[in-house]
PDB file of C-alpha atoms in Angstrom:
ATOM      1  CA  UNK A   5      11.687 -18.061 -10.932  1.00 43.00           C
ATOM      2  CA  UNK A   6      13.749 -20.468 -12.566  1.00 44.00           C
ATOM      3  CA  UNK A   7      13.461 -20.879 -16.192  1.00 41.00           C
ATOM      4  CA  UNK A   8      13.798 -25.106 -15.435  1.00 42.00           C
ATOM      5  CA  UNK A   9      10.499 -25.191 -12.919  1.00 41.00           C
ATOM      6  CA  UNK A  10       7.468 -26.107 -13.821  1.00 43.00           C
ATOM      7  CA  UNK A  11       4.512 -27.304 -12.193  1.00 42.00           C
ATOM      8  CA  UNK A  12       3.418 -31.054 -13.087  1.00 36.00           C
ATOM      9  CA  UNK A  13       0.152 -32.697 -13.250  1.00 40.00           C
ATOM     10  CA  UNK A  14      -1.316 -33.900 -10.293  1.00 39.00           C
ATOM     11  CA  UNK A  15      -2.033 -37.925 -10.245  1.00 39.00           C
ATOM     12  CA  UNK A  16      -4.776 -39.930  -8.345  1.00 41.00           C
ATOM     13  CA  UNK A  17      -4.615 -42.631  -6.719  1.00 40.00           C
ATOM     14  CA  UNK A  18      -3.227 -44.312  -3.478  1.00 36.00           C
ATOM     15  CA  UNK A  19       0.039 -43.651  -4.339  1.00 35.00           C
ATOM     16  CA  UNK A  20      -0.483 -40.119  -5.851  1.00 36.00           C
ATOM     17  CA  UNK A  21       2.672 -37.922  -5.898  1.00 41.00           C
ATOM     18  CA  UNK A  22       2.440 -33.836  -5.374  1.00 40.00           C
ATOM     19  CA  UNK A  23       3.572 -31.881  -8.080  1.00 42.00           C
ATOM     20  CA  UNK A  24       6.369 -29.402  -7.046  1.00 37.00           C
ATOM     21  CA  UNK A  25       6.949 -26.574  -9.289  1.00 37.00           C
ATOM     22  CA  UNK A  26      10.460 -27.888  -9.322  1.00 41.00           C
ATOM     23  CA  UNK A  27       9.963 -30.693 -10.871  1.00 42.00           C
ATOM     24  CA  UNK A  28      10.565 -32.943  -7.912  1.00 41.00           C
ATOM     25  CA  UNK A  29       8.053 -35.575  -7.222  1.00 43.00           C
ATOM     26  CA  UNK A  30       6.993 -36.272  -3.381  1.00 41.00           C
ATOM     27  CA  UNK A  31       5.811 -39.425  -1.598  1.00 40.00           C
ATOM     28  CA  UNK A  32       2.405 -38.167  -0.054  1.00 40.00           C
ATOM     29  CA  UNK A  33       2.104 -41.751   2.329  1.00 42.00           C
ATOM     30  CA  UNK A  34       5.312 -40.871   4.788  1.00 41.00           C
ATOM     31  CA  UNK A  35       4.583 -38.857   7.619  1.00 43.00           C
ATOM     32  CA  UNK A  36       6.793 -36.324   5.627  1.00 44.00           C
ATOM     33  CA  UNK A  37       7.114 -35.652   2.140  1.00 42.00           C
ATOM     34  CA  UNK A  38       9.643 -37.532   1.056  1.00 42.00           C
ATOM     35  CA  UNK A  39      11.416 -36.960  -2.844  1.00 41.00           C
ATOM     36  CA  UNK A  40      11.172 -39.689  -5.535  1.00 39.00           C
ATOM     37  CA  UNK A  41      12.641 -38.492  -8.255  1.00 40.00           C
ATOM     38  CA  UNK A  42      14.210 -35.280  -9.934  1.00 38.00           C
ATOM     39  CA  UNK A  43      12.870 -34.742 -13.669  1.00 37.00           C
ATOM     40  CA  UNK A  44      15.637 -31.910 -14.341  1.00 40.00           C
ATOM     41  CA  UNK A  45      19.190 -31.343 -13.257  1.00 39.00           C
ATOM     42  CA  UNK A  46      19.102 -27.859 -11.656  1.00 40.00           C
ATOM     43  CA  UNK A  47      20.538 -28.070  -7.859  1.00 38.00           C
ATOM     44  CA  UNK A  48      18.108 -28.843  -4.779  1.00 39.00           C
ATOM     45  CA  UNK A  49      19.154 -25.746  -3.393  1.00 40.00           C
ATOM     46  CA  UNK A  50      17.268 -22.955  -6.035  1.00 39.00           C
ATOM     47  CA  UNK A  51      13.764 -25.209  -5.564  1.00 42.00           C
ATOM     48  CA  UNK A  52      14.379 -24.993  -1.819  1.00 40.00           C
ATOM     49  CA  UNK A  53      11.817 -21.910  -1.698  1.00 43.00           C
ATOM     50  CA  UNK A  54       9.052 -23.927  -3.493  1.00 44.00           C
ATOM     51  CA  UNK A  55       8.889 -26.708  -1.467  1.00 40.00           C
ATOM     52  CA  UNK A  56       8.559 -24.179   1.972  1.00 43.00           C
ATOM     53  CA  UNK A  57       5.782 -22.402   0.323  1.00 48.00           C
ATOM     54  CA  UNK A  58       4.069 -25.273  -0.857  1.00 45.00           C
ATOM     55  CA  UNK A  59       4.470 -27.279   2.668  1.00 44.00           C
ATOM     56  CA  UNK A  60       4.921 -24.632   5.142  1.00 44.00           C
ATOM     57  CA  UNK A  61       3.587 -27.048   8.386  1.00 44.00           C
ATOM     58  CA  UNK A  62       7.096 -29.254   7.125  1.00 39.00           C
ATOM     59  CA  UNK A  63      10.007 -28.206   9.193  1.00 35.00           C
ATOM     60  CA  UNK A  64      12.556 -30.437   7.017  1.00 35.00           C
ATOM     61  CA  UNK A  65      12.317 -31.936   3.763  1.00 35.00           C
ATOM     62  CA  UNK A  66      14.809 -35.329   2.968  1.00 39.00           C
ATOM     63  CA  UNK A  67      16.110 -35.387  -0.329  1.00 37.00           C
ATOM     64  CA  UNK A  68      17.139 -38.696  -1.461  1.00 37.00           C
ATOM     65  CA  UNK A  69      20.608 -39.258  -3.056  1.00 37.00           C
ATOM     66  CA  UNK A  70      22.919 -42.074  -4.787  1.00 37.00           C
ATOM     67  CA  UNK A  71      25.412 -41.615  -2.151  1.00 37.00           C
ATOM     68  CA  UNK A  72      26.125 -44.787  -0.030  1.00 52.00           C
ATOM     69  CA  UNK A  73      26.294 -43.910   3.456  1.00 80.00           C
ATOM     70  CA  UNK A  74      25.163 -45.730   6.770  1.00 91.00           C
ATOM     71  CA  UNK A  75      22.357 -48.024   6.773  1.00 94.00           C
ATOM     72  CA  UNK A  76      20.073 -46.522   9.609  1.00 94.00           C
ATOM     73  CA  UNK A  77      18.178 -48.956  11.672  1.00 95.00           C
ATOM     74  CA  UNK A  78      14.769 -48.838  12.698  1.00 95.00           C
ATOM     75  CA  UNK A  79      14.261 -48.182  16.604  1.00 94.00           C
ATOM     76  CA  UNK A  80      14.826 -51.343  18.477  1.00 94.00           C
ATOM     77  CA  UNK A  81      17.484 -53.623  16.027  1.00 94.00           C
ATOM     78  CA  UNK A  82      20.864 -54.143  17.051  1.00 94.00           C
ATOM     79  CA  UNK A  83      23.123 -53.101  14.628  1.00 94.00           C
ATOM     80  CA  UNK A  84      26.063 -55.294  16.157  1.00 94.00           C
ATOM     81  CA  UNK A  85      23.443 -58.128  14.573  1.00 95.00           C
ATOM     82  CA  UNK A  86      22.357 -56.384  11.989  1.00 95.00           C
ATOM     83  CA  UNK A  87      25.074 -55.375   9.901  1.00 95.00           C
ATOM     84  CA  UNK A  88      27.163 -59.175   9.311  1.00 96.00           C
ATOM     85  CA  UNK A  89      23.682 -60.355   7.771  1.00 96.00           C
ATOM     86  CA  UNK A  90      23.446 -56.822   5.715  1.00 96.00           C
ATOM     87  CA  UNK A  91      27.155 -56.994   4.269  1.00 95.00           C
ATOM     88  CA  UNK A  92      26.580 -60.273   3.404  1.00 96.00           C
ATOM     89  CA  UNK A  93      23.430 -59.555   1.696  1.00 97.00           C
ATOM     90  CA  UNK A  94      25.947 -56.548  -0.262  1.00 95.00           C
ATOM     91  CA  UNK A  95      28.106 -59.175  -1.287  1.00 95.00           C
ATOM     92  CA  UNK A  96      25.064 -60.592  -3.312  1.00 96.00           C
ATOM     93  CA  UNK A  97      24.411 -57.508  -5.082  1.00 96.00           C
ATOM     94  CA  UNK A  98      21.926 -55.891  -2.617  1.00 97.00           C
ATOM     95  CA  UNK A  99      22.388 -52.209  -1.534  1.00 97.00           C
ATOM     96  CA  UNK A 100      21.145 -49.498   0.371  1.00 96.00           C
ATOM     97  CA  UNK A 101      18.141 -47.365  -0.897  1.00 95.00           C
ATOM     98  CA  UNK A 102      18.907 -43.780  -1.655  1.00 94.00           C
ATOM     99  CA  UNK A 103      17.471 -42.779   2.344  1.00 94.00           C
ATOM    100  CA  UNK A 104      19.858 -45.693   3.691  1.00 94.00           C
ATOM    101  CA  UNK A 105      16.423 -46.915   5.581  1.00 95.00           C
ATOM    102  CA  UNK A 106      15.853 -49.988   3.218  1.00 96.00           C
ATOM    103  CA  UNK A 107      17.390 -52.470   0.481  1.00 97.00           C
ATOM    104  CA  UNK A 108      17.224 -53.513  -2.812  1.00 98.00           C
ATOM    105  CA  UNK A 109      17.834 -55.379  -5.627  1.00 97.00           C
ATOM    106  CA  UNK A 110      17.309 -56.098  -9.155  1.00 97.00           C
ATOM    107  CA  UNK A 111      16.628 -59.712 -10.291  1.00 97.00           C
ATOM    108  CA  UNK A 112      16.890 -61.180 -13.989  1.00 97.00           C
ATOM    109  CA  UNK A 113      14.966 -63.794 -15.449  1.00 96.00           C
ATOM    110  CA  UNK A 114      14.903 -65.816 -18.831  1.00 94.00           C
ATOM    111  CA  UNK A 115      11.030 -64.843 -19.503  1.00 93.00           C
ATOM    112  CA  UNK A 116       8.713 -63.005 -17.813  1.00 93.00           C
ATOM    113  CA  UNK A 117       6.813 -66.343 -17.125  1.00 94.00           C
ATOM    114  CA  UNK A 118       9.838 -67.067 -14.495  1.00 95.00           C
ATOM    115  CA  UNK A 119       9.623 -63.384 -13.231  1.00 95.00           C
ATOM    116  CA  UNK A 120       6.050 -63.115 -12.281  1.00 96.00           C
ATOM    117  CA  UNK A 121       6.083 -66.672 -10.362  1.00 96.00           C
ATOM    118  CA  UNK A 122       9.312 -65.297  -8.985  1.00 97.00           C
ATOM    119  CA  UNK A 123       7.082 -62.194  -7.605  1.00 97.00           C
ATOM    120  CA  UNK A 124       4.368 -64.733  -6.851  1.00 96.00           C
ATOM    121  CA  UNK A 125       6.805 -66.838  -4.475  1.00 96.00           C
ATOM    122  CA  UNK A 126       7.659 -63.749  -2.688  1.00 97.00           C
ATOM    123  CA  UNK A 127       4.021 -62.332  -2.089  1.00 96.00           C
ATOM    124  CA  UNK A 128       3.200 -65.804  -0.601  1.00 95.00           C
ATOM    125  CA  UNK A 129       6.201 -65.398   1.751  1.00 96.00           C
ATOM    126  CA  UNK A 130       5.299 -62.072   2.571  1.00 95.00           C
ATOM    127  CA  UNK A 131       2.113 -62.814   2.881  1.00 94.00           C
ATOM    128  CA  UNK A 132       3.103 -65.152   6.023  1.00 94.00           C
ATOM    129  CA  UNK A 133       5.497 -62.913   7.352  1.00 94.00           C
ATOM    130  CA  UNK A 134       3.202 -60.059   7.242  1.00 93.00           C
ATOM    131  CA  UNK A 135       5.681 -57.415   5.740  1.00 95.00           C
ATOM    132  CA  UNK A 136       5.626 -57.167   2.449  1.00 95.00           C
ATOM    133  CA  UNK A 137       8.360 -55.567  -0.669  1.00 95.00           C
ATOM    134  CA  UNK A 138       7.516 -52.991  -3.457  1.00 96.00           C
ATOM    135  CA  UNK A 139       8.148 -54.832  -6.535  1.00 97.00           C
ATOM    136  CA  UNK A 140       8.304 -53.719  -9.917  1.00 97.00           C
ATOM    137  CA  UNK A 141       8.176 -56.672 -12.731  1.00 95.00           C
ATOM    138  CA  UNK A 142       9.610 -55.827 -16.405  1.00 92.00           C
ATOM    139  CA  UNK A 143       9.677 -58.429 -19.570  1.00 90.00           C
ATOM    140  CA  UNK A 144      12.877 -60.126 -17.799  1.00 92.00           C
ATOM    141  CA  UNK A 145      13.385 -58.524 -14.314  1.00 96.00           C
ATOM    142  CA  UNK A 146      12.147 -57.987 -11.118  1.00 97.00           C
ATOM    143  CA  UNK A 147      13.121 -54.682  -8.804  1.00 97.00           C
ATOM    144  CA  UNK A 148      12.647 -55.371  -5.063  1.00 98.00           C
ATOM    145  CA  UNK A 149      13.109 -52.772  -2.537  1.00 98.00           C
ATOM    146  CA  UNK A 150      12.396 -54.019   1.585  1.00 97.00           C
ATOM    147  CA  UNK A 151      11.861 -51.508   4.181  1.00 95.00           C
ATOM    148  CA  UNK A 152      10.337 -50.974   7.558  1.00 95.00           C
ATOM    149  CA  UNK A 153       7.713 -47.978   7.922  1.00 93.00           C
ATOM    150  CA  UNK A 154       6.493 -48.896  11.311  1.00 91.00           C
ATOM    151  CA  UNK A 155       8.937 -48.253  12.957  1.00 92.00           C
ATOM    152  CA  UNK A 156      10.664 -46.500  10.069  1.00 94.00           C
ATOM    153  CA  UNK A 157      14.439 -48.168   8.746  1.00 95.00           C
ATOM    154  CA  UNK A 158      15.824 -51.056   8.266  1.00 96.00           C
ATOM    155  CA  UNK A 159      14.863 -54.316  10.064  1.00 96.00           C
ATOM    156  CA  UNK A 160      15.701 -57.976  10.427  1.00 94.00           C
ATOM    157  CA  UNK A 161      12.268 -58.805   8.902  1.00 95.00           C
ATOM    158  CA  UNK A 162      14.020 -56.571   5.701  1.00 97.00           C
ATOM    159  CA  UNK A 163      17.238 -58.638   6.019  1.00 97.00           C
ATOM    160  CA  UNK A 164      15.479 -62.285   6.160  1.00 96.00           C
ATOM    161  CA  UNK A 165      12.979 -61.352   3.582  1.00 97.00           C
ATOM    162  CA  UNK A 166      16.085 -59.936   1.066  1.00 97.00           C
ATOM    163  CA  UNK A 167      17.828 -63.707   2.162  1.00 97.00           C
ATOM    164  CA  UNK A 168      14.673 -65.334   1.300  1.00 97.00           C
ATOM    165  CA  UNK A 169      14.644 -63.800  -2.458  1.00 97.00           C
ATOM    166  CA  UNK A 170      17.669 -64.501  -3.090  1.00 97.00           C
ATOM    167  CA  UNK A 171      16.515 -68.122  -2.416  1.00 96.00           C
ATOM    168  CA  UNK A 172      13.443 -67.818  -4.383  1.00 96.00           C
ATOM    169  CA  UNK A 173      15.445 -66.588  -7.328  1.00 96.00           C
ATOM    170  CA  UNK A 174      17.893 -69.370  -7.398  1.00 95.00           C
ATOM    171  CA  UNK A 175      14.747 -71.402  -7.227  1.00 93.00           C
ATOM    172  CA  UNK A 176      13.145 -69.476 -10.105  1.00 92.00           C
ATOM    173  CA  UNK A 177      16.613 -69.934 -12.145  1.00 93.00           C
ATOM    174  CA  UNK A 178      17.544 -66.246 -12.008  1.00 94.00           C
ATOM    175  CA  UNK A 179      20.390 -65.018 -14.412  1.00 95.00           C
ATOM    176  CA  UNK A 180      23.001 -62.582 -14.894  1.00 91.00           C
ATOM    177  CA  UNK A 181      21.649 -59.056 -16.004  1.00 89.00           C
ATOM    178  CA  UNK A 182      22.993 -59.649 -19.498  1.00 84.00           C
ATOM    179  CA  UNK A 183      20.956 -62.832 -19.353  1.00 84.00           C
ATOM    180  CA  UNK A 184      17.590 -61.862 -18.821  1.00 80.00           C
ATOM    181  CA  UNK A 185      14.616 -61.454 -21.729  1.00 79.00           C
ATOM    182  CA  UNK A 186      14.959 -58.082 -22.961  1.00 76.00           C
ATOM    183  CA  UNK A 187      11.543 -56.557 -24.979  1.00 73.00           C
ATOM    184  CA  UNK A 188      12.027 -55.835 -28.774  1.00 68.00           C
ATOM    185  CA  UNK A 189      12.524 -57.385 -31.824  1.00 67.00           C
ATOM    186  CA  UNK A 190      14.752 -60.782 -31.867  1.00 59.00           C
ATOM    187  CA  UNK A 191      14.502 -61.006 -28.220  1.00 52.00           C
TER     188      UNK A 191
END
């Protein structure tokens, strides 16, 4: 076995993750396991044998990547449509998730006052729209990542919900990443 896997503790919760004796984390609410995150740099390829023999029912296992490659659609949008409104999105600092089958972006704020009613002003959106972001709020930022799961890509409902933050945020009196409230001392 290699000398850089390990199994990790297990975590509760709705949004538990399955250890992997590689040290790979995997999302247990897709249909298949899906990777999150590497916690060492060895290669995919010499953990390939732990993942079969801890999900042998799982045919194929996607491992996510930095890579930019094609944004894939989910069943029923035109790309032809599509991909104008998702460049232009690019141009505002979106991008493609590492499985190409959502977006996201990072917003900055001056306080985390302006961050949290930035995250409120989406919820209520989403809320309305019925389709709703992950969102992850720091002392001076906000990380929002849109994606279809039903069916599974990327959407127009992803697209006018990304155009609608970017509203929000220029609303909210969003920054430049320098800009935002950083934690610490003299901040």
């Amino acid at each position: 076995m290699n000398p850089a896997c390990r199994a990790l503790p297990r975590r509760q919760g709705v949004f538990s993750r399955l250890p992997l004796k590689c040290g790979r984390h995997y999302s247990l609410h897709h249909p298949r396991p899906v990777l999150l995150a590497s916690r060492n740099d060895h290669t995919r390829a010499s953990c390939t044998h732990h993942l079969r023999a801890q999900f042998p029912h799982q045919a194929t296992f996607r491992a996510t990547s930095t890579m930019a490659s094609e944004p894939q659609f989910a069943t029923g949008v035109d790309p032809q449509q599509a991909l104008p409104l998702l460049n232009a999105l690019q141009g505002q600092g979106w991008s493609l998730d590492e499985e190409s089958i959502g977006i996201k972006k990072t917003f900055y704020f001056r306080s985390y006052f302006k961050a949290v009613s930035f995250v409120n002003v989406i919820a209520s959106q989403s809320a309305t729209k019925k389709h709703h972001a992950t969102m992850t709020v720091r002392i001076g930022s906000v990380d929002v990542h849109w994606t279809t799961h039903h069916p599974r890509g990327l959407t127009d409902k992803d697209i006018s919900m990304a155009e609608y933050c970017e509203q929000a945020a220029q609303l909210m009196g969003a920054v430049e990443e320098g800009q935002g409230k950083k934690c610490g001392p003299g901040s």
